[in-house]
Short mmCIF file of C-alpha atoms in Angstrom, two decimals:
data_model
loop_
_atom_site.label_atom_id
_atom_site.label_comp_id
_atom_site.label_asym_id
_atom_site.label_seq_id
_atom_site.Cartn_x
_atom_site.Cartn_y
_atom_site.Cartn_z
CA UNK A 118 0.02 -0.04 0.01
CA UNK A 119 2.84 2.42 0.91
CA UNK A 120 4.46 1.54 -2.46
CA UNK A 121 1.23 2.42 -4.34
CA UNK A 122 0.87 5.77 -2.45
CA UNK A 123 4.54 6.57 -3.10
CA UNK A 124 4.08 5.86 -6.78
CA UNK A 125 1.01 8.11 -6.96
CA UNK A 126 2.90 10.93 -5.35
CA UNK A 127 5.71 10.53 -7.86
CA UNK A 128 3.22 10.55 -10.72
CA UNK A 129 1.46 13.65 -9.44
CA UNK A 130 4.81 15.35 -8.97
CA UNK A 131 6.00 14.45 -12.45
CA UNK A 132 2.72 15.75 -13.88
CA UNK A 133 3.19 19.08 -12.08
CA UNK A 134 6.77 19.27 -13.33
CA UNK A 135 5.51 19.07 -16.91
CA UNK A 136 3.30 22.10 -16.25
CA UNK A 137 0.15 23.25 -18.05
CA UNK A 138 -0.15 22.12 -21.65
CA UNK A 139 -0.16 24.74 -24.39
CA UNK A 140 0.31 24.67 -28.15
CA UNK A 141 3.23 27.00 -28.44
CA UNK A 142 5.84 28.73 -26.27
CA UNK A 143 8.10 31.40 -27.68
CA UNK A 144 11.04 32.36 -25.44
CA UNK A 145 14.27 34.32 -25.45
CA UNK A 146 12.40 37.14 -27.16
CA UNK A 147 11.92 40.88 -26.72
CA UNK A 148 8.13 40.95 -26.70
CA UNK A 149 6.58 44.43 -26.90
CA UNK A 150 3.16 43.76 -25.46
CA UNK A 151 1.76 47.27 -26.11
CA UNK A 152 -0.23 46.97 -22.89
CA UNK A 153 -1.01 50.08 -20.79
CA UNK A 154 2.43 49.90 -19.15
CA UNK A 155 4.21 49.26 -22.47
CA UNK A 156 5.66 46.12 -20.86
CA UNK A 157 8.47 44.21 -22.55
CA UNK A 158 8.75 40.51 -21.65
CA UNK A 159 10.74 37.49 -22.75
CA UNK A 160 8.26 34.71 -23.30
CA UNK A 161 4.65 33.99 -24.37
CA UNK A 162 2.47 30.90 -23.98
CA UNK A 163 -0.27 30.24 -26.60
CA UNK A 164 -3.18 27.83 -26.70
CA UNK A 165 -6.14 27.63 -29.12
CA UNK A 166 -5.01 30.83 -30.83
CA UNK A 167 -5.09 32.87 -27.57
CA UNK A 168 -2.44 34.34 -25.36
CA UNK A 169 -2.39 32.29 -22.16
CA UNK A 170 0.38 34.21 -20.39
CA UNK A 171 3.35 36.44 -21.05
CA UNK A 172 6.26 36.94 -18.71
CA UNK A 173 9.94 36.18 -17.98
CA UNK A 174 11.57 33.16 -19.60
CA UNK A 175 11.95 31.20 -16.34
CA UNK A 176 8.32 31.77 -15.34
CA UNK A 177 6.85 30.64 -18.69
CA UNK A 178 9.31 27.82 -19.36
CA UNK A 179 8.75 26.32 -15.87
CA UNK A 180 5.02 26.69 -15.91
CA UNK A 181 4.11 25.35 -19.32
CA UNK A 182 4.78 22.30 -21.51
CA UNK A 183 4.13 22.84 -25.21
CA UNK A 184 3.78 21.02 -28.50
CA UNK A 185 6.34 23.42 -29.93
CA UNK A 186 8.98 25.72 -28.44
CA UNK A 187 10.55 28.52 -30.50
CA UNK A 188 13.76 30.17 -29.42
CA UNK A 189 13.41 33.74 -30.78
CA UNK A 190 17.11 34.36 -30.27
CA UNK A 191 16.48 37.84 -28.88
CA UNK A 192 14.31 39.03 -31.78
CA UNK A 193 11.72 41.80 -31.36
CA UNK A 194 8.09 40.66 -31.31
CA UNK A 195 5.14 43.08 -31.67
CA UNK A 196 1.38 42.61 -31.91
CA UNK A 197 0.47 42.20 -35.57
CA UNK A 198 0.47 45.52 -37.31
CA UNK A 199 -2.87 46.91 -38.45
CA UNK A 200 -3.10 49.13 -41.50
CA UNK A 201 -5.94 51.41 -40.31
CA UNK A 202 -6.69 52.73 -43.81
CA UNK A 203 -5.96 50.60 -46.82
CA UNK A 204 -7.61 49.47 -50.06
CA UNK A 205 -7.04 45.80 -50.81
CA UNK A 206 -9.63 45.83 -53.56
CA UNK A 207 -8.10 48.95 -55.20
CA UNK A 208 -4.64 47.41 -55.03
CA UNK A 209 -5.94 44.22 -56.55
CA UNK A 210 -7.37 46.16 -59.51
CA UNK A 211 -4.15 48.16 -59.79
CA UNK A 212 -2.17 44.89 -60.03
CA UNK A 213 -4.41 43.85 -62.89
CA UNK A 214 -4.07 47.21 -64.67
CA UNK A 215 -1.23 49.05 -66.40
CA UNK A 216 1.20 50.00 -63.61
CA UNK A 217 1.99 53.71 -63.89
CA UNK A 218 3.47 54.20 -60.41
CA UNK A 219 6.72 56.13 -60.53
CA UNK A 220 6.43 57.36 -64.12
CA UNK A 221 8.49 60.51 -64.56
CA UNK A 222 6.97 61.84 -67.78
CA UNK A 223 3.96 61.58 -70.08
CA UNK A 224 6.20 59.81 -72.57
CA UNK A 225 7.04 57.07 -70.05
CA UNK A 226 3.39 56.70 -69.19
CA UNK A 227 2.57 56.10 -72.86
CA UNK A 228 5.32 53.45 -73.15
CA UNK A 229 3.98 51.54 -70.17
CA UNK A 230 0.39 51.71 -71.43
CA UNK A 231 1.56 50.44 -74.86
CA UNK A 232 3.45 47.51 -73.28
CA UNK A 233 0.44 46.58 -71.16
CA UNK A 234 -1.90 46.72 -74.10
CA UNK A 235 0.31 44.29 -76.03
CA UNK A 236 0.14 41.78 -73.21
CA UNK A 237 -3.49 42.11 -72.16
CA UNK A 238 -6.45 42.09 -74.47
CA UNK A 239 -9.06 44.22 -72.68
CA UNK A 240 -12.04 46.07 -74.13
CA UNK A 241 -10.84 49.15 -72.30
CA UNK A 242 -7.24 49.80 -71.29
CA UNK A 243 -7.20 50.70 -67.58
CA UNK A 244 -4.11 51.88 -65.70
CA UNK A 245 -3.30 53.61 -62.47
CA UNK A 246 -0.65 55.29 -60.35
CA UNK A 247 0.48 58.35 -62.36
CA UNK A 248 1.47 61.45 -60.44
CA UNK A 249 2.15 64.59 -62.37
CA UNK A 250 4.17 66.10 -59.47
CA UNK A 251 6.98 63.68 -60.53
CA UNK A 252 6.96 64.97 -64.11
CA UNK A 253 8.67 67.98 -65.70
CA UNK A 254 5.37 69.84 -65.41
CA UNK A 255 3.40 70.05 -62.17
CA UNK A 256 0.07 70.72 -63.87
CA UNK A 257 -2.45 67.99 -64.59
CA UNK A 258 -1.79 66.42 -68.02
CA UNK A 259 -3.94 66.56 -71.16
CA UNK A 260 -4.72 63.71 -73.51
CA UNK A 261 -3.10 64.71 -76.85
CA UNK A 262 -0.42 61.98 -76.70
CA UNK A 263 -3.00 59.37 -75.63
CA UNK A 264 -5.14 60.29 -78.62
CA UNK A 265 -2.18 59.98 -80.93
CA UNK A 266 -1.14 56.53 -79.68
CA UNK A 267 -4.64 55.15 -79.03
CA UNK A 268 -6.97 56.80 -81.53
CA UNK A 269 -9.71 54.06 -81.36
CA UNK A 270 -9.28 52.06 -78.16
CA UNK A 271 -10.67 53.69 -74.93
CA UNK A 272 -7.97 54.34 -72.29
CA UNK A 273 -8.75 55.22 -68.68
CA UNK A 274 -5.80 56.05 -66.37
CA UNK A 275 -6.25 56.78 -62.67
CA UNK A 276 -4.09 59.28 -60.73
CA UNK A 277 -2.18 57.80 -57.79
CA UNK A 278 -4.77 59.15 -55.27
CA UNK A 279 -7.75 57.89 -57.29
CA UNK A 280 -9.33 61.37 -57.38
CA UNK A 281 -8.57 62.11 -61.01
CA UNK A 282 -8.53 60.14 -64.29
CA UNK A 283 -6.94 60.90 -67.64
CA UNK A 284 -8.83 59.47 -70.57
CA UNK A 285 -8.46 59.65 -74.33
CA UNK A 286 -11.02 60.97 -76.77
CA UNK A 287 -12.10 57.42 -77.62
CA UNK A 288 -13.14 56.93 -74.02
CA UNK A 289 -14.93 60.27 -73.92
CA UNK A 290 -16.84 59.26 -77.04
CA UNK A 291 -17.65 55.77 -75.78
CA UNK A 292 -19.04 57.02 -72.49
CA UNK A 293 -20.74 60.08 -74.10
CA UNK A 294 -18.92 62.78 -72.20
CA UNK A 295 -18.86 66.22 -73.74
CA UNK A 296 -18.38 69.88 -72.88
CA UNK A 297 -21.82 70.04 -71.31
CA UNK A 298 -21.28 67.03 -69.03
CA UNK A 299 -21.28 67.93 -65.35
CA UNK A 300 -21.86 66.31 -61.98
CA UNK A 301 -22.14 67.71 -58.46
CA UNK A 302 -18.88 67.33 -56.54
CA UNK A 303 -16.85 66.69 -59.70
CA UNK A 304 -15.36 68.45 -62.63
CA UNK A 305 -14.75 67.75 -66.35
CA UNK A 306 -11.76 69.93 -67.18
CA UNK A 307 -11.61 71.95 -70.37
CA UNK A 308 -9.02 73.84 -72.38
CA UNK A 309 -9.33 77.55 -73.04
CA UNK A 310 -11.03 76.79 -76.35
CA UNK A 311 -13.70 74.76 -74.58
CA UNK A 312 -12.49 71.32 -75.70
CA UNK A 313 -12.01 68.58 -73.06
CA UNK A 314 -8.55 67.91 -71.69
CA UNK A 315 -9.37 64.31 -70.82
CA UNK A 316 -9.12 64.99 -67.04
CA UNK A 317 -12.11 64.13 -64.83
CA UNK A 318 -12.04 65.00 -61.13
CA UNK A 319 -13.69 63.28 -58.15
CA UNK A 320 -17.43 62.59 -58.66
CA UNK A 321 -17.11 63.16 -62.40
CA UNK A 322 -14.99 59.96 -62.49
CA UNK A 323 -18.27 58.04 -61.99
CA UNK A 324 -19.35 59.07 -65.51
CA UNK A 325 -16.87 56.44 -66.63
CA UNK A 326 -15.97 54.21 -63.65
CA UNK A 327 -19.62 53.13 -63.18
CA UNK A 328 -19.64 51.76 -66.73
CA UNK A 329 -16.17 50.22 -66.91
CA UNK A 330 -16.04 46.42 -67.27
CA UNK A 331 -14.59 45.01 -64.09
CA UNK A 332 -11.94 42.32 -63.86
CA UNK A 333 -13.21 38.71 -63.46
CA UNK A 334 -13.64 37.58 -59.80
CA UNK A 335 -11.09 34.80 -60.41
CA UNK A 336 -8.44 37.40 -61.32
CA UNK A 337 -9.43 39.70 -58.36
CA UNK A 338 -9.19 36.71 -56.01
CA UNK A 339 -5.67 35.73 -57.18
CA UNK A 340 -4.54 39.35 -56.75
CA UNK A 341 -6.09 39.57 -53.27
CA UNK A 342 -4.35 36.43 -52.15
CA UNK A 343 -1.03 37.80 -53.48
CA UNK A 344 -1.61 41.00 -51.58
CA UNK A 345 -2.42 39.07 -48.36
CA UNK A 346 0.98 37.33 -48.54
CA UNK A 347 2.75 40.64 -49.14
CA UNK A 348 1.06 42.11 -46.05
CA UNK A 349 1.89 39.08 -43.94
CA UNK A 350 5.53 39.49 -45.11
CA UNK A 351 5.53 42.96 -43.50
CA UNK A 352 3.84 41.74 -40.34
CA UNK A 353 0.50 43.32 -41.26
CA UNK A 354 -2.24 41.13 -39.87
CA UNK A 355 -5.22 43.49 -40.06
CA UNK A 356 -6.50 45.91 -42.68
CA UNK A 357 -9.25 48.53 -42.25
CA UNK A 358 -10.63 48.24 -45.79
CA UNK A 359 -11.62 51.82 -46.50
CA UNK A 360 -14.60 51.43 -48.82
CA UNK A 361 -16.42 48.30 -50.08
CA UNK A 362 -18.99 48.36 -52.89
CA UNK A 363 -21.75 45.73 -52.65
CA UNK A 364 -19.89 43.56 -55.18
CA UNK A 365 -16.60 43.78 -53.31
CA UNK A 366 -18.24 43.19 -49.93
CA UNK A 367 -19.76 39.97 -51.27
CA UNK A 368 -16.43 38.87 -52.76
CA UNK A 369 -14.46 39.49 -49.56
CA UNK A 370 -17.15 37.81 -47.47
CA UNK A 371 -17.09 34.71 -49.71
CA UNK A 372 -13.28 34.46 -49.58
CA UNK A 373 -13.37 34.76 -45.78
CA UNK A 374 -16.04 32.10 -45.57
CA UNK A 375 -13.90 29.81 -47.77
CA UNK A 376 -10.86 30.40 -45.49
CA UNK A 377 -8.87 31.96 -48.33
CA UNK A 378 -8.72 35.48 -46.87
CA UNK A 379 -7.46 34.92 -43.35
CA UNK A 380 -6.11 38.38 -42.66
CA UNK A 381 -8.24 40.47 -40.25
CA UNK A 382 -10.52 42.72 -42.23
CA UNK A 383 -12.44 45.68 -40.75
CA UNK A 384 -14.80 46.48 -43.59
CA UNK A 385 -16.11 49.98 -44.23
CA UNK A 386 -19.12 49.85 -46.55
CA UNK A 387 -19.85 52.56 -49.07
CA UNK A 388 -23.44 53.69 -48.11
CA UNK A 389 -24.97 52.59 -51.38
CA UNK A 390 -28.54 51.35 -51.19
CA UNK A 391 -27.67 47.64 -51.22
CA UNK A 392 -25.10 48.13 -48.46
CA UNK A 393 -27.46 50.34 -46.43
CA UNK A 394 -30.24 47.79 -46.73
CA UNK A 395 -27.80 45.06 -45.47
CA UNK A 396 -26.87 47.12 -42.46
CA UNK A 397 -30.48 47.86 -41.63
CA UNK A 398 -31.43 44.23 -41.88
CA UNK A 399 -28.38 42.49 -40.34
CA UNK A 400 -26.70 45.17 -38.22
CA UNK A 401 -23.11 44.49 -37.19
CA UNK A 402 -21.53 41.53 -39.03
CA UNK A 403 -18.87 39.42 -37.36
CA UNK A 404 -17.82 36.38 -39.41
CA UNK A 405 -14.46 34.73 -38.61
CA UNK A 406 -11.83 37.38 -39.37
CA UNK A 407 -14.28 39.80 -40.97
CA UNK A 408 -15.91 42.59 -38.99
CA UNK A 409 -18.31 45.01 -40.71
CA UNK A 410 -19.75 47.84 -38.66
CA UNK A 411 -18.95 51.12 -40.43
CA UNK A 412 -19.71 53.24 -43.47
CA UNK A 413 -17.12 55.11 -45.50
CA UNK A 414 -18.10 58.48 -46.96
CA UNK A 415 -16.04 60.71 -49.30
CA UNK A 416 -16.15 64.33 -48.01
CA UNK A 417 -13.88 65.95 -50.53
CA UNK A 418 -11.13 65.28 -53.11
CA UNK A 419 -7.32 65.26 -52.72
CA UNK A 420 -4.65 67.97 -52.51
CA UNK A 421 -2.61 66.44 -55.32
CA UNK A 422 -5.38 67.02 -57.85
CA UNK A 423 -6.58 70.23 -56.09
CA UNK A 424 -9.93 68.63 -55.17
CA UNK A 425 -9.63 68.92 -51.37
CA UNK A 426 -12.07 71.63 -50.19
CA UNK A 427 -10.25 74.62 -48.67
CA UNK A 428 -11.63 77.62 -46.81
CA UNK A 429 -9.48 79.89 -48.97
CA UNK A 430 -8.35 79.27 -52.57
CA UNK A 431 -5.35 77.18 -53.44
CA UNK A 432 -2.15 79.22 -53.31
CA UNK A 433 -1.14 77.95 -56.75
CA UNK A 434 -4.74 78.13 -58.21
CA UNK A 435 -6.44 81.28 -56.95
CA UNK A 436 -9.74 80.50 -58.64
CA UNK A 437 -10.16 77.10 -57.05
CA UNK A 438 -11.31 76.09 -53.51
CA UNK A 439 -11.67 72.36 -54.33
CA UNK A 440 -14.76 70.20 -54.18
CA UNK A 441 -17.24 69.00 -51.58
CA UNK A 442 -17.96 65.53 -52.96
CA UNK A 443 -20.83 64.68 -50.58
CA UNK A 444 -23.41 67.31 -49.86
CA UNK A 445 -24.17 68.50 -46.32
CA UNK A 446 -27.65 67.00 -46.56
CA UNK A 447 -26.25 63.65 -47.58
CA UNK A 448 -23.64 63.75 -44.79
CA UNK A 449 -26.43 64.27 -42.31
CA UNK A 450 -28.42 61.46 -43.93
CA UNK A 451 -25.49 59.04 -43.68
CA UNK A 452 -24.95 60.08 -40.10
CA UNK A 453 -28.55 59.17 -39.30
CA UNK A 454 -28.10 55.86 -41.11
CA UNK A 455 -25.01 55.11 -38.99
CA UNK A 456 -26.85 56.02 -35.82
CA UNK A 457 -29.84 53.78 -36.80
CA UNK A 458 -27.74 50.75 -37.61
CA UNK A 459 -25.11 51.12 -34.81
CA UNK A 460 -22.42 51.56 -37.47
CA UNK A 461 -19.39 53.85 -37.23
CA UNK A 462 -19.16 56.65 -39.80
CA UNK A 463 -15.72 57.22 -41.32
CA UNK A 464 -15.46 60.36 -43.42
CA UNK A 465 -12.67 61.19 -45.87
CA UNK A 466 -11.74 64.81 -44.98
CA UNK A 467 -8.59 66.39 -46.41
CA UNK A 468 -9.22 70.14 -46.82
CA UNK A 469 -9.62 72.49 -43.87
CA UNK A 470 -13.17 73.41 -44.98
CA UNK A 471 -14.29 69.79 -45.07
CA UNK A 472 -12.61 69.00 -41.77
CA UNK A 473 -14.47 71.88 -40.07
CA UNK A 474 -17.79 70.79 -41.56
CA UNK A 475 -17.28 67.14 -40.52
CA UNK A 476 -16.12 68.06 -37.01
CA UNK A 477 -19.29 70.08 -36.46
CA UNK A 478 -21.36 67.21 -37.73
CA UNK A 479 -19.63 64.65 -35.46
CA UNK A 480 -19.93 66.93 -32.44
CA UNK A 481 -23.70 67.25 -33.00
CA UNK A 482 -24.19 63.47 -33.22
CA UNK A 483 -21.73 62.66 -30.38
CA UNK A 484 -24.18 64.30 -27.95
CA UNK A 485 -26.38 61.22 -28.42
CA UNK A 486 -23.67 58.59 -28.27
CA UNK A 487 -20.29 59.72 -26.86
CA UNK A 488 -18.66 56.38 -27.83
CA UNK A 489 -19.54 56.50 -31.50
CA UNK A 490 -15.81 56.58 -32.40
CA UNK A 491 -16.65 58.16 -35.73
CA UNK A 492 -13.48 58.71 -37.70
CA UNK A 493 -11.90 61.55 -39.48
CA UNK A 494 -10.06 59.76 -42.31
CA UNK A 495 -6.88 61.68 -43.28
CA UNK A 496 -7.50 64.87 -41.19
CA UNK A 497 -4.86 66.24 -43.52
CA UNK A 498 -5.34 70.02 -43.34
CA UNK A 499 -7.10 71.56 -40.33
CA UNK A 500 -7.36 75.27 -39.57
CA UNK A 501 -5.41 75.72 -36.32
CA UNK A 502 -8.51 77.50 -34.94
CA UNK A 503 -10.45 74.23 -35.34
CA UNK A 504 -8.16 71.95 -33.28
CA UNK A 505 -10.19 72.76 -30.13
CA UNK A 506 -13.31 71.62 -32.03
CA UNK A 507 -11.57 68.35 -32.73
CA UNK A 508 -10.93 67.93 -29.03
CA UNK A 509 -14.57 68.56 -28.06
CA UNK A 510 -16.13 66.58 -30.91
CA UNK A 511 -14.95 63.13 -29.92
CA UNK A 512 -13.76 62.52 -33.53
CA UNK A 513 -11.14 59.82 -33.91
CA UNK A 514 -8.36 60.84 -36.39
CA UNK A 515 -7.14 58.19 -38.79
CA UNK A 516 -3.94 59.36 -40.49
CA UNK A 517 -1.31 58.16 -42.98
CA UNK A 518 2.18 59.59 -42.22
CA UNK A 519 3.65 58.65 -45.56
CA UNK A 520 1.30 61.20 -47.15
CA UNK A 521 3.26 63.99 -45.41
CA UNK A 522 6.59 63.02 -46.82
CA UNK A 523 5.17 62.25 -50.30
CA UNK A 524 3.40 65.62 -50.44
CA UNK A 525 6.19 67.72 -48.98
CA UNK A 526 7.61 68.47 -52.45
CA UNK A 527 4.60 70.59 -53.30
CA UNK A 528 2.52 71.05 -50.14
CA UNK A 529 3.66 74.61 -49.51
CA UNK A 530 2.92 75.67 -53.08
CA UNK A 531 -0.62 74.29 -52.77
CA UNK A 532 -1.38 75.63 -49.31
CA UNK A 533 1.03 78.49 -48.62
CA UNK A 534 3.24 78.65 -45.55
CA UNK A 535 0.55 79.82 -43.15
CA UNK A 536 -1.79 76.86 -43.78
CA UNK A 537 1.07 74.43 -43.31
CA UNK A 538 0.77 75.01 -39.57
CA UNK A 539 -2.33 72.85 -39.52
CA UNK A 540 -1.28 70.34 -42.15
CA UNK A 541 -0.10 66.75 -41.52
CA UNK A 542 -0.23 67.79 -37.83
CA UNK A 543 -0.10 64.33 -36.32
CA UNK A 544 1.41 65.34 -32.99
CA UNK A 545 -1.17 68.07 -32.48
CA UNK A 546 -3.95 65.65 -33.54
CA UNK A 547 -2.69 63.15 -30.96
CA UNK A 548 -2.59 65.77 -28.15
CA UNK A 549 -6.19 66.86 -28.94
CA UNK A 550 -7.73 63.43 -29.57
CA UNK A 551 -5.65 61.22 -27.23
CA UNK A 552 -5.25 58.50 -29.83
CA UNK A 553 -4.61 58.09 -33.55
CA UNK A 554 -5.27 55.22 -35.94
CA UNK A 555 -2.39 54.91 -38.39
CA UNK A 556 -2.37 53.42 -41.85
CA UNK A 557 -0.89 53.92 -45.34
CA UNK A 558 -3.84 54.46 -47.75
CA UNK A 559 -2.28 51.87 -50.04
CA UNK A 560 -2.14 51.73 -53.05
CA UNK A 561 -1.77 55.54 -52.88
CA UNK A 562 1.34 54.75 -50.82
CA UNK A 563 3.43 51.62 -50.27
CA UNK A 564 2.05 48.84 -48.04
CA UNK A 565 5.41 48.84 -46.14
CA UNK A 566 4.63 49.70 -42.44
CA UNK A 567 8.29 50.50 -41.78
CA UNK A 568 8.10 53.39 -44.21
CA UNK A 569 5.06 54.54 -42.18
CA UNK A 570 7.09 54.45 -38.93
CA UNK A 571 10.00 56.24 -40.64
CA UNK A 572 7.69 58.96 -41.94
CA UNK A 573 5.89 59.42 -38.61
CA UNK A 574 8.98 59.55 -36.40
CA UNK A 575 11.71 60.97 -38.70
CA UNK A 576 9.35 62.80 -41.13
CA UNK A 577 11.41 61.62 -44.06
CA UNK A 578 10.70 59.45 -47.15
CA UNK A 579 12.55 56.24 -48.11
CA UNK A 580 15.31 58.28 -49.70
CA UNK A 581 15.87 60.23 -46.44
CA UNK A 582 14.41 63.46 -47.76
CA UNK A 583 14.03 66.12 -46.62
CA UNK A 584 17.35 65.95 -44.69
CA UNK A 585 16.03 68.06 -41.81
CA UNK A 586 12.63 66.37 -41.78
CA UNK A 587 9.28 67.82 -42.84
CA UNK A 588 7.47 69.90 -40.19
CA UNK A 589 9.40 68.08 -37.41
CA UNK A 590 7.36 69.69 -34.72
CA UNK A 591 4.55 67.38 -35.74
CA UNK A 592 6.63 64.19 -35.59
CA UNK A 593 5.28 61.31 -33.44
CA UNK A 594 7.27 59.37 -30.91
CA UNK A 595 8.19 55.82 -31.74
CA UNK A 596 5.78 54.50 -29.06
CA UNK A 597 2.90 56.65 -30.28
CA UNK A 598 3.33 55.48 -33.88
CA UNK A 599 3.46 51.82 -32.85
CA UNK A 600 0.37 52.21 -30.67
CA UNK A 601 -1.41 53.82 -33.66
CA UNK A 602 -0.61 50.64 -35.65
CA UNK A 603 -1.62 48.19 -32.85
CA UNK A 604 -3.80 48.90 -29.82
CA UNK A 605 -5.16 52.36 -30.97
CA UNK A 606 -6.05 50.89 -34.36
CA UNK A 607 -7.85 48.10 -32.57
CA UNK A 608 -9.78 50.63 -30.52
CA UNK A 609 -10.62 52.63 -33.66
CA UNK A 610 -12.32 49.45 -34.99
CA UNK A 611 -14.00 48.35 -31.74
CA UNK A 612 -11.64 45.38 -31.44
CA UNK A 613 -9.47 46.37 -28.44
CA UNK A 614 -10.82 43.47 -26.37
CA UNK A 615 -9.31 40.90 -28.72
CA UNK A 616 -6.52 42.60 -30.72
CA UNK A 617 -3.83 45.25 -30.57
CA UNK A 618 -1.76 44.02 -27.59
CA UNK A 619 -0.29 40.72 -26.40
CA UNK A 620 -2.14 40.18 -23.20
CA UNK A 621 -3.86 37.22 -21.55
CA UNK A 622 -7.05 36.20 -23.40
CA UNK A 623 -6.34 38.17 -26.57
CA UNK A 624 -5.58 36.78 -30.00
CA UNK A 625 -2.09 35.42 -30.42
CA UNK A 626 -1.46 37.52 -33.49
CA UNK A 627 2.02 38.98 -33.76
CA UNK A 628 5.08 39.55 -35.89
CA UNK A 629 8.69 38.53 -35.14
CA UNK A 630 11.10 40.89 -36.85
CA UNK A 631 14.11 39.70 -38.75
CA UNK A 632 16.43 42.44 -37.49
CA UNK A 633 16.44 44.66 -34.33
CA UNK A 634 13.71 47.26 -34.48
CA UNK A 635 14.86 50.84 -34.94
CA UNK A 636 13.06 53.90 -36.23
CA UNK A 637 16.24 55.97 -36.01
CA UNK A 638 17.83 54.60 -39.14
CA UNK A 639 17.30 56.57 -42.33
CA UNK A 640 15.31 53.67 -43.58
CA UNK A 641 15.28 50.26 -41.89
CA UNK A 642 13.09 47.71 -43.73
CA UNK A 643 12.51 45.23 -40.90
CA UNK A 644 10.75 42.54 -42.86
CA UNK A 645 9.01 39.98 -40.78
CA UNK A 646 10.91 36.90 -39.82
CA UNK A 647 7.66 35.18 -38.93
CA UNK A 648 4.06 36.31 -38.74
CA UNK A 649 1.39 34.51 -36.68
CA UNK A 650 -2.39 34.95 -36.81
CA UNK A 651 -4.34 33.48 -33.90
CA UNK A 652 -1.43 31.21 -33.06
CA UNK A 653 -0.88 29.91 -36.57
CA UNK A 654 2.19 30.84 -38.61
CA UNK A 655 1.13 32.50 -41.87
CA UNK A 656 4.55 33.74 -43.02
CA UNK A 657 8.14 32.74 -42.49
CA UNK A 658 11.36 33.91 -44.17
CA UNK A 659 12.71 30.34 -44.00
#
């Protein structure tokens, strides 16, 4: 009997020595938890896709047995990065179109379109990514060369920001656009003699885009899956998809259901009738890694194409204030729709006039629900007199630091020196709002989150320009930027209970960096060594 009891004690002791069973333990790491104390620990235990515990190596290694142990060899680990404003669907279509990103002249643009047209047989040639600020002329182009090279085949070419298109006369003819064509919140540009230049701005783009043949779903799916792997390779595990049409919403939902899209997607629906009807009927949608509980509304255009609505005229175009692309009445209607359905309202606001209008709207509606978390997407130019309104409104700024260093070449000429005091003012926005959601606005900018950190902290582009940094008084600290890409982005999408930090009970979603993290280098592309989503490895450099 004594022998049996002694054996039982030994068995129990051996069981305790093995510790609690988990799926994975990562140790010998520098784990930036992004919790309230900004704790950095050495080890993490994971079971069923959740964080069981984080702590010192000895504590975790002694307490848990695991199916797998990973020695991180001192590498940095962060919660998975969120891109709080991206466009996977737009990037997918750009990948299937003529790539015009980085063209330095109209002539180079024509060459790229010609090469694309020789490879792809499409009823309409579509391209995207041109930026006239990189060309010899800073003015918007005209379509003479397009007409010469493509006299019969329609060509539609999107500017890098998506707020302007350049089309040839064949496209104007096909879609029946002439000198009398007009649309509220948009413009069809003309030459001095009254003929069309081929440039359509903002809402006028719909005169063509609504009728363009789309790419097959099979091609869009392949492009989306390619983009997903690219994002995982950077440690991006969540995207706030800033605008889904009914078609795109259905496609994304189907791919999530089929376990093809596994990246976290916070979907913002365009408030078209079909999407609005869905929200009224079904309310908030949570399916696997897809969360839909917001509407995206376009308040104005972009600075690069002079469509952002300003209180005073553009400094380099004294007859132009820009465009309000959604009327005040419609903004109020969409606000009521969001309130009715329990959805967030995320409004694209770039010019100081639009930002003022939207802040007043949000303040009025926040009196009914202080935790609406309605977002000011871009918040790019704000009159310094309106920063206090931001503070009192409860608006949540969602910003893209790479815009600042991309625009710095021409921002002063557009706005003038005085207005720059309220432009790309991320530090001031943070002080007034308390938090920021940070993204890239890809494909307008690169998907690379390390360029985002570099732009936010050092206020420089990938080439290290400008040397002294752009408006350095508005730089963010390294910690603030990382919080904007993790826990604050989670809060901005109502997901702070499950994402954004590596704490007990939250999703085990994180990135292990290949090289030591540093935002101080001129440009340090810390590609992910490994990326995990809910405890499962989705990317490895090996």
